[in-house]
Every structure is written in structure tokens, then in C-alpha cells.
Coordinates of C-alpha atoms in Angstrom, one line a residue:
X1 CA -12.2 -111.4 55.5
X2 CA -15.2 -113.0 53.4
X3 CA -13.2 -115.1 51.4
X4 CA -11.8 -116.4 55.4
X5 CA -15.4 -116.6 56.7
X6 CA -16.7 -118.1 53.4
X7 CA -14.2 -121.0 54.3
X8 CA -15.2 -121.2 57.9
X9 CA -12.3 -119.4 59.4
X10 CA -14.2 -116.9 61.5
X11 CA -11.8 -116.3 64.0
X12 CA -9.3 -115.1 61.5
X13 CA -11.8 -113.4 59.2
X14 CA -12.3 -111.2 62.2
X15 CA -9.0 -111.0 62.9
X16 CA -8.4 -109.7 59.4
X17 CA -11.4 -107.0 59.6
X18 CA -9.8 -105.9 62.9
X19 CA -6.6 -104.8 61.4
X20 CA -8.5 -102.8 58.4
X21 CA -10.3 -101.1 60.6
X22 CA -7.3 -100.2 63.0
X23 CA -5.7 -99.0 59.9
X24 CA -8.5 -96.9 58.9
X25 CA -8.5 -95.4 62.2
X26 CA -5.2 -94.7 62.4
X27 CA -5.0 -93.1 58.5
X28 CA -8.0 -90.7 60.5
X29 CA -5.9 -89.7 63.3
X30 CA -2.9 -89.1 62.0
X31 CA -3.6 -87.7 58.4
X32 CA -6.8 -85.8 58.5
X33 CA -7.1 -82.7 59.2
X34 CA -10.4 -80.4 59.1
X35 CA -8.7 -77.5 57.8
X36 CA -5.9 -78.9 55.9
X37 CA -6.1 -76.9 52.6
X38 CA -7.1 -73.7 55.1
X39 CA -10.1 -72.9 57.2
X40 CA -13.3 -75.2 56.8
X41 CA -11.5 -77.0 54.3
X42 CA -10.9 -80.3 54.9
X43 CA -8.7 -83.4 53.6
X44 CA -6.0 -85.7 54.5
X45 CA -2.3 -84.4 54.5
X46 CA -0.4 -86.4 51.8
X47 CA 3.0 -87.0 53.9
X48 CA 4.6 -86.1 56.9
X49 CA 8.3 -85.5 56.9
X50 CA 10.8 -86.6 59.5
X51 CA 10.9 -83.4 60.9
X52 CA 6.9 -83.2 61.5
X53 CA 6.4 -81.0 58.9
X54 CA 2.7 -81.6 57.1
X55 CA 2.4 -81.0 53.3
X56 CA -0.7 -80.7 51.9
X57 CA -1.0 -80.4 48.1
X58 CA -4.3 -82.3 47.4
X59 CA -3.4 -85.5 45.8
X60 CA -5.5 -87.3 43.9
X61 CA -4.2 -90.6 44.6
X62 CA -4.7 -89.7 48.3
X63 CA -8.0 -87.4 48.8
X64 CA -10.1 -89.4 45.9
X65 CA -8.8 -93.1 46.5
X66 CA -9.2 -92.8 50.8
X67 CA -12.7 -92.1 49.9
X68 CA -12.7 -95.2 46.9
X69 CA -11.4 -97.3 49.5
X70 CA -13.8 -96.5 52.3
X71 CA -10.9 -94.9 54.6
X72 CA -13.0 -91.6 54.3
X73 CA -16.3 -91.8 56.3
X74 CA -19.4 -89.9 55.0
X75 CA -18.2 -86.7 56.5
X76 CA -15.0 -86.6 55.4
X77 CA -15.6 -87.4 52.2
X78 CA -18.5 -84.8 51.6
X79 CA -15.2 -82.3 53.1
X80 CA -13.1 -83.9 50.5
X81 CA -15.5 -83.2 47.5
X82 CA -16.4 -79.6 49.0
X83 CA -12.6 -78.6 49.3
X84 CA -12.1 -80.1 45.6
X85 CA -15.4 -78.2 44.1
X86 CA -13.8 -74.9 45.7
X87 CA -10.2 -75.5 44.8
X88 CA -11.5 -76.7 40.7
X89 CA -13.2 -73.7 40.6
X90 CA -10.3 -71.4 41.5
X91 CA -8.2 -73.4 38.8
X92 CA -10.4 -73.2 36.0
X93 CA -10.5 -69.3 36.7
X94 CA -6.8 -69.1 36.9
X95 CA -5.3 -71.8 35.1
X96 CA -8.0 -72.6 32.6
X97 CA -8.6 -76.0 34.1
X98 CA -11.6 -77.3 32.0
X99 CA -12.3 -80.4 33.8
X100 CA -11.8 -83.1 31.1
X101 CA -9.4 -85.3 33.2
X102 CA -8.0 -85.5 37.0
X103 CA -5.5 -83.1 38.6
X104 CA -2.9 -84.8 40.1
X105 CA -2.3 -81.5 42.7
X106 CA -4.7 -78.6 43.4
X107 CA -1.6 -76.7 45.5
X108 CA 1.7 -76.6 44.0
X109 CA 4.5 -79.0 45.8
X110 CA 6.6 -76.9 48.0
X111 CA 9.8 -78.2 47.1
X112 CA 11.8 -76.1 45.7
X113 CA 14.0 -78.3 43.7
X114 CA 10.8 -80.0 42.4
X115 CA 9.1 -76.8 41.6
X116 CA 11.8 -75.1 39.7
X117 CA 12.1 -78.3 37.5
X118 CA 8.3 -78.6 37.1
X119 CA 6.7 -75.7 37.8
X120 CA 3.0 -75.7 38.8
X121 CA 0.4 -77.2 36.4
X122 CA 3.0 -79.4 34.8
X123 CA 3.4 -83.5 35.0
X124 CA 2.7 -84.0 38.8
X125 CA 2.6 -80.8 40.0
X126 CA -0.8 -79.5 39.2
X127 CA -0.8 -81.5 36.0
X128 CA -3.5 -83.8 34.9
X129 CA -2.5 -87.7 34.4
X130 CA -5.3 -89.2 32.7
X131 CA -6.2 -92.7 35.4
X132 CA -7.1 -90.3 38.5
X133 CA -10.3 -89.9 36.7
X134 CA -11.1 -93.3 37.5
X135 CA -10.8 -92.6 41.1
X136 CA -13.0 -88.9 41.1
X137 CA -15.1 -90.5 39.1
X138 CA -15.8 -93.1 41.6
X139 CA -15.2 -91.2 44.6
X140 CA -18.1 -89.1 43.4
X141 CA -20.5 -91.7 43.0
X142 CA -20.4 -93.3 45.7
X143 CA -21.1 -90.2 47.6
X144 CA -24.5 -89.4 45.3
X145 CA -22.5 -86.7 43.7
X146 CA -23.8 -88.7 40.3
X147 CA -24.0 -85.9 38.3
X148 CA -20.3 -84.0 38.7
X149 CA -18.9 -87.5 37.8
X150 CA -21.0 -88.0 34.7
X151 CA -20.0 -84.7 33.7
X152 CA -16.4 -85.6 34.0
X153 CA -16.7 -88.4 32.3
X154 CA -18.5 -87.1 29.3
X155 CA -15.7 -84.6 29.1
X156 CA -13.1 -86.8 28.9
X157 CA -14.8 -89.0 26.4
X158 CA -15.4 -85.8 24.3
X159 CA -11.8 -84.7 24.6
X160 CA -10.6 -88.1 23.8
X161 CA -12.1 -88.5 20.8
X162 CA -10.5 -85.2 19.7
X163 CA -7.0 -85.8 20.9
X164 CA -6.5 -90.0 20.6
X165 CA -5.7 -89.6 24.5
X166 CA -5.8 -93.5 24.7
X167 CA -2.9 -94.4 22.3
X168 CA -0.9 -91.2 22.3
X169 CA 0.7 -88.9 25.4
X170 CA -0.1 -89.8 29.0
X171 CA 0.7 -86.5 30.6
X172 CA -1.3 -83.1 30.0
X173 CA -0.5 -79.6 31.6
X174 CA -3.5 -77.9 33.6
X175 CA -5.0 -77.1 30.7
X176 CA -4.7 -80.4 28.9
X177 CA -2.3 -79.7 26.6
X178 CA 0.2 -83.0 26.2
X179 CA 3.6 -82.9 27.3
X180 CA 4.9 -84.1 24.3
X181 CA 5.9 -88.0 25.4
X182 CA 4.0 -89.3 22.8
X183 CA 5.5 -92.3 23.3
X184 CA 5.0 -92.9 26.6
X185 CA 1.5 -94.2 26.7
X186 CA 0.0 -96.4 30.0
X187 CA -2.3 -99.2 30.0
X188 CA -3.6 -97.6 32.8
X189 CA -5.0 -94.8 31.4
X190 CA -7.2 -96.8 29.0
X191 CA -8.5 -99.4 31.6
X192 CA -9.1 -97.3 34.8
X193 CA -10.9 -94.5 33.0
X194 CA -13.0 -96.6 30.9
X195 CA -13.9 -98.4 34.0
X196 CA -15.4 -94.8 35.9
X197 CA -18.5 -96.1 33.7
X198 CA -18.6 -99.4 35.2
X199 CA -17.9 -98.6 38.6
X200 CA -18.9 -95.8 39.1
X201 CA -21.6 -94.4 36.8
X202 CA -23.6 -97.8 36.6
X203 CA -22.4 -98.7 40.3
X204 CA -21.5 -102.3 39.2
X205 CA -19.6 -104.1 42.2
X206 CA -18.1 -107.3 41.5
X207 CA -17.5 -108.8 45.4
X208 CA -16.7 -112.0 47.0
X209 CA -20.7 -112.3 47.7
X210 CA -21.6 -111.7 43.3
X211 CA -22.4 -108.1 41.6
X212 CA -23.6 -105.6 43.5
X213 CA -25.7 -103.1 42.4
X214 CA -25.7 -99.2 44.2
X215 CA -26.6 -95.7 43.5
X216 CA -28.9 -94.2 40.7
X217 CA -27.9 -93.5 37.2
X218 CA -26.8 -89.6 35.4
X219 CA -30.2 -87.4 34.9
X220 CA -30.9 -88.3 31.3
X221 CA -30.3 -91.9 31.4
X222 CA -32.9 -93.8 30.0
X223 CA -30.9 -97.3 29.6
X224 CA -27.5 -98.6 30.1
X225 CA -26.3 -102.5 29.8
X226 CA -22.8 -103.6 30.4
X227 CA -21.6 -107.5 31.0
X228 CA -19.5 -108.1 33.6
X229 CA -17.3 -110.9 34.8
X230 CA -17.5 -112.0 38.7
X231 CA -16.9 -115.6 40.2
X232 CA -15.9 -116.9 36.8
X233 CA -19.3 -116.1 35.0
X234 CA -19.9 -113.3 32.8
X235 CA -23.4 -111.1 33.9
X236 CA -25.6 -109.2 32.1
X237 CA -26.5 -105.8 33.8
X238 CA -29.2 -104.1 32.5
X239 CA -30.1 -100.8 34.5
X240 CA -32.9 -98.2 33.8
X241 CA -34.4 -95.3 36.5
X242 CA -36.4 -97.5 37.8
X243 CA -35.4 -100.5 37.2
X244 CA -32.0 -103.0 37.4
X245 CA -31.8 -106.6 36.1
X246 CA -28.9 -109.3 36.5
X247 CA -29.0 -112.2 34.3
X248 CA -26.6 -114.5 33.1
X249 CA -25.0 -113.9 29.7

């Protein structure tokens, strides 16, 4: 829709921001639910069979991205973060979750079938795959939760450097042991992740209007720089607590 109003096309730029926000509202009517994961705890069911039937396991790719993509208003997403918090909590009691990477489920899949071949807190059921942190990571910061994030991040990093997550297995159990397809590593993993800094810790946007600059940096920052590309130049961020500078690089 900016790119369309940029080029003087305003009747289909709105047009086009019409239809995102008729999607949004229909994503909120139809697949959120304020108690969805049980009473007071709130998220977005992640499918709906034919039959009506609503499932609820907390995906990452849906709870943490609807609030990345700006689906989840400021309420929702604060119900999002609070189910997660309580849910992580239980795991890492239970499970021995220790918060180094993204679950891809906090509530086993139902499916039988699917359960008896990968039973909870393994691969997608419970499991961690490494690029959901990206989208926690994110989720979090752009909901002032600056500080959970960071935490993650710096967990990952730490466990990373221990266990080569980068080059080696993409799939760990709940408590981040690997699956043993070392040979199976994604691009993903190593892009996504290693953009949560970007993105989300520094709050560097790159948008149709130049970077963007938004939220405040981890307690215990005292400097970060990054250079970013956006419009086909290359920026130099520069960001302290009181401070943030853009310049060309």
C-alpha cells in the first residue's frame, strides 16, 4: 500500500490496506479465543477442522508471528506473552525446558497417530526448531518485553557456541538435545535467529519509507552498531540508551 501511494495510486493503495485489515479482522473473529489454552488464557486456535473442532496446541508459527505481523493488537498480544510465560514455566518444571531456543508446541497435538509416532517434546510436537526464536524474539520486543527476549537470545548464543547449532542438527527435543539429523541443517536457522538482534533487540526496521528505529535496548547495553541495507544503500546504525544515530556507510 506505500509502494501504491508512493506511485500515486491512492485509490488502490487504499484498496490494498482495506483488504489487510479485513483479513486481520477476520483472523480475530474467527481464531481467537480469550481462553483458548484454558481460563484467562488467551491465544489464537491454530486450525479448525471440517467438523468444527478447534485445536489449540500453541504454535509458534501462529501465537508469535500474528503478533510479528501486527494481526495481534496490544491486548492480545500482552494475552499471548502471559499464556506463553505461564505455559514456559510449567515446561521447564516438567520437561526441563531451559529456554535456549523456541518451542514449536506448548500442548501436545492431539492426534493420535501423530502422537504415538512423535511423542510430546519431540520434532514438532513440543520440540524446539531453532528459527521460531526469531519470531519470540521479535514478538517480545515489540511488545516492551525487551528483557525476556534478550535473555533468549543470549541463551541461544551461549548454547550455540557449545553445540555448533548453526552447521550441525536442526531439530532438538524439549530439552535441547538433537535429534540426530545431523545432516539436515536449514539456512533458516542461521539467518532468522541471527536476525532476533537486528530486528528485534536493536529494533532496526527497514520499510518502504527508510530504517526505522523503535523500542529501547536490553538493561546493560551501553553501545550497539549494526549496518543495514534498505532502498539499495547500506546504513550505519549506531544506538546507545540515550541516544540513536543513522548515517550512511
Amino acid at each position: 500500500a506505500t509502494l501504491l501511494a508512493a506511485a500515486g495510486k491512492t485509490d488502490e493503495a487504499e484498496r490494498v490496506k482495506a483488504r489487510r485489515q479485513a483479513t486481520i479482522d477476520a483472523m480475530n473473529r474467527v481464531l481467537w479465543d480469550d481462553d483458548a489454552f484454558g481460563p484467562g488464557r488467551g491465544g489464537y486456535v491454530d486450525f479448525i477442522t471440517p467438523d468444527g473442532k478447534r485445536h489449540a496446541l500453541f504454535c509458534s508459527a501462529t501465537e508469535y508471528l500474528a503478533i510479528a505481523a501486527g494481526v495481534a493488537d496490544e491486548r492480545r498480544a500482552a494475552a499471548i506473552l502471559a499464556t506463553a510465560d505461564e505455559r514456559l514455566a510449567v515446561l521447564a518444571k516438567e520437561y526441563g525446558y531451559k529456554g535456549d531456543a523456541v518451542l514449536d508446541t506448548l500442548w501436545p497435538i492431539e492426534d493420535a497417530y501423530t502422537h504415538a509416532e512423535y511423542p510430546f517434546t519431540t520434532y514438532q510436537n513440543g520440540s524446539v526448531l531453532n528459527c521460531w526464536t526469531y519470531f519470540e524474539v521479535l514478538a517480545r520486543c515489540m511488545n516492551g518485553d525487551v528483557e525476556t527476549a534478550a535473555e533468549r537470545l543470549r541463551r541461544f548464543a551461549e548454547h550455540a557456541g557449545h553445540t555448533n547449532w548453526f552447521e550441525g542438527d536442526s531439530a532438538f527435543n524439549i530439552r535441547s538435545e538433537p535429534h540426530g539429523w545431523g545432516q539436515e541443517p536449514y539456512l533458516s536457522d542461521q539467518v532468522v535467529v541471527a536476525a532476533a538482534l537486528i530486528h528485534g533487540l536493536l529494533g532496526i526496521r527497514q520499510t518502504p519509507d527508510g530504517i526505522q528505529i523503535t523500542g529501547k535496548m536490553p538493561a546493560g547495553w551501553d553501545r550497539a552498531e549494526a549496518t543495514v541495507p534498505c532502498l539499495g544503500k547500506h546504513y550505519r546504525v549506531v544506538r546507545t540508551p540515550h541516544e540513536t544515530t543513522v548515517t550512511d556507510a
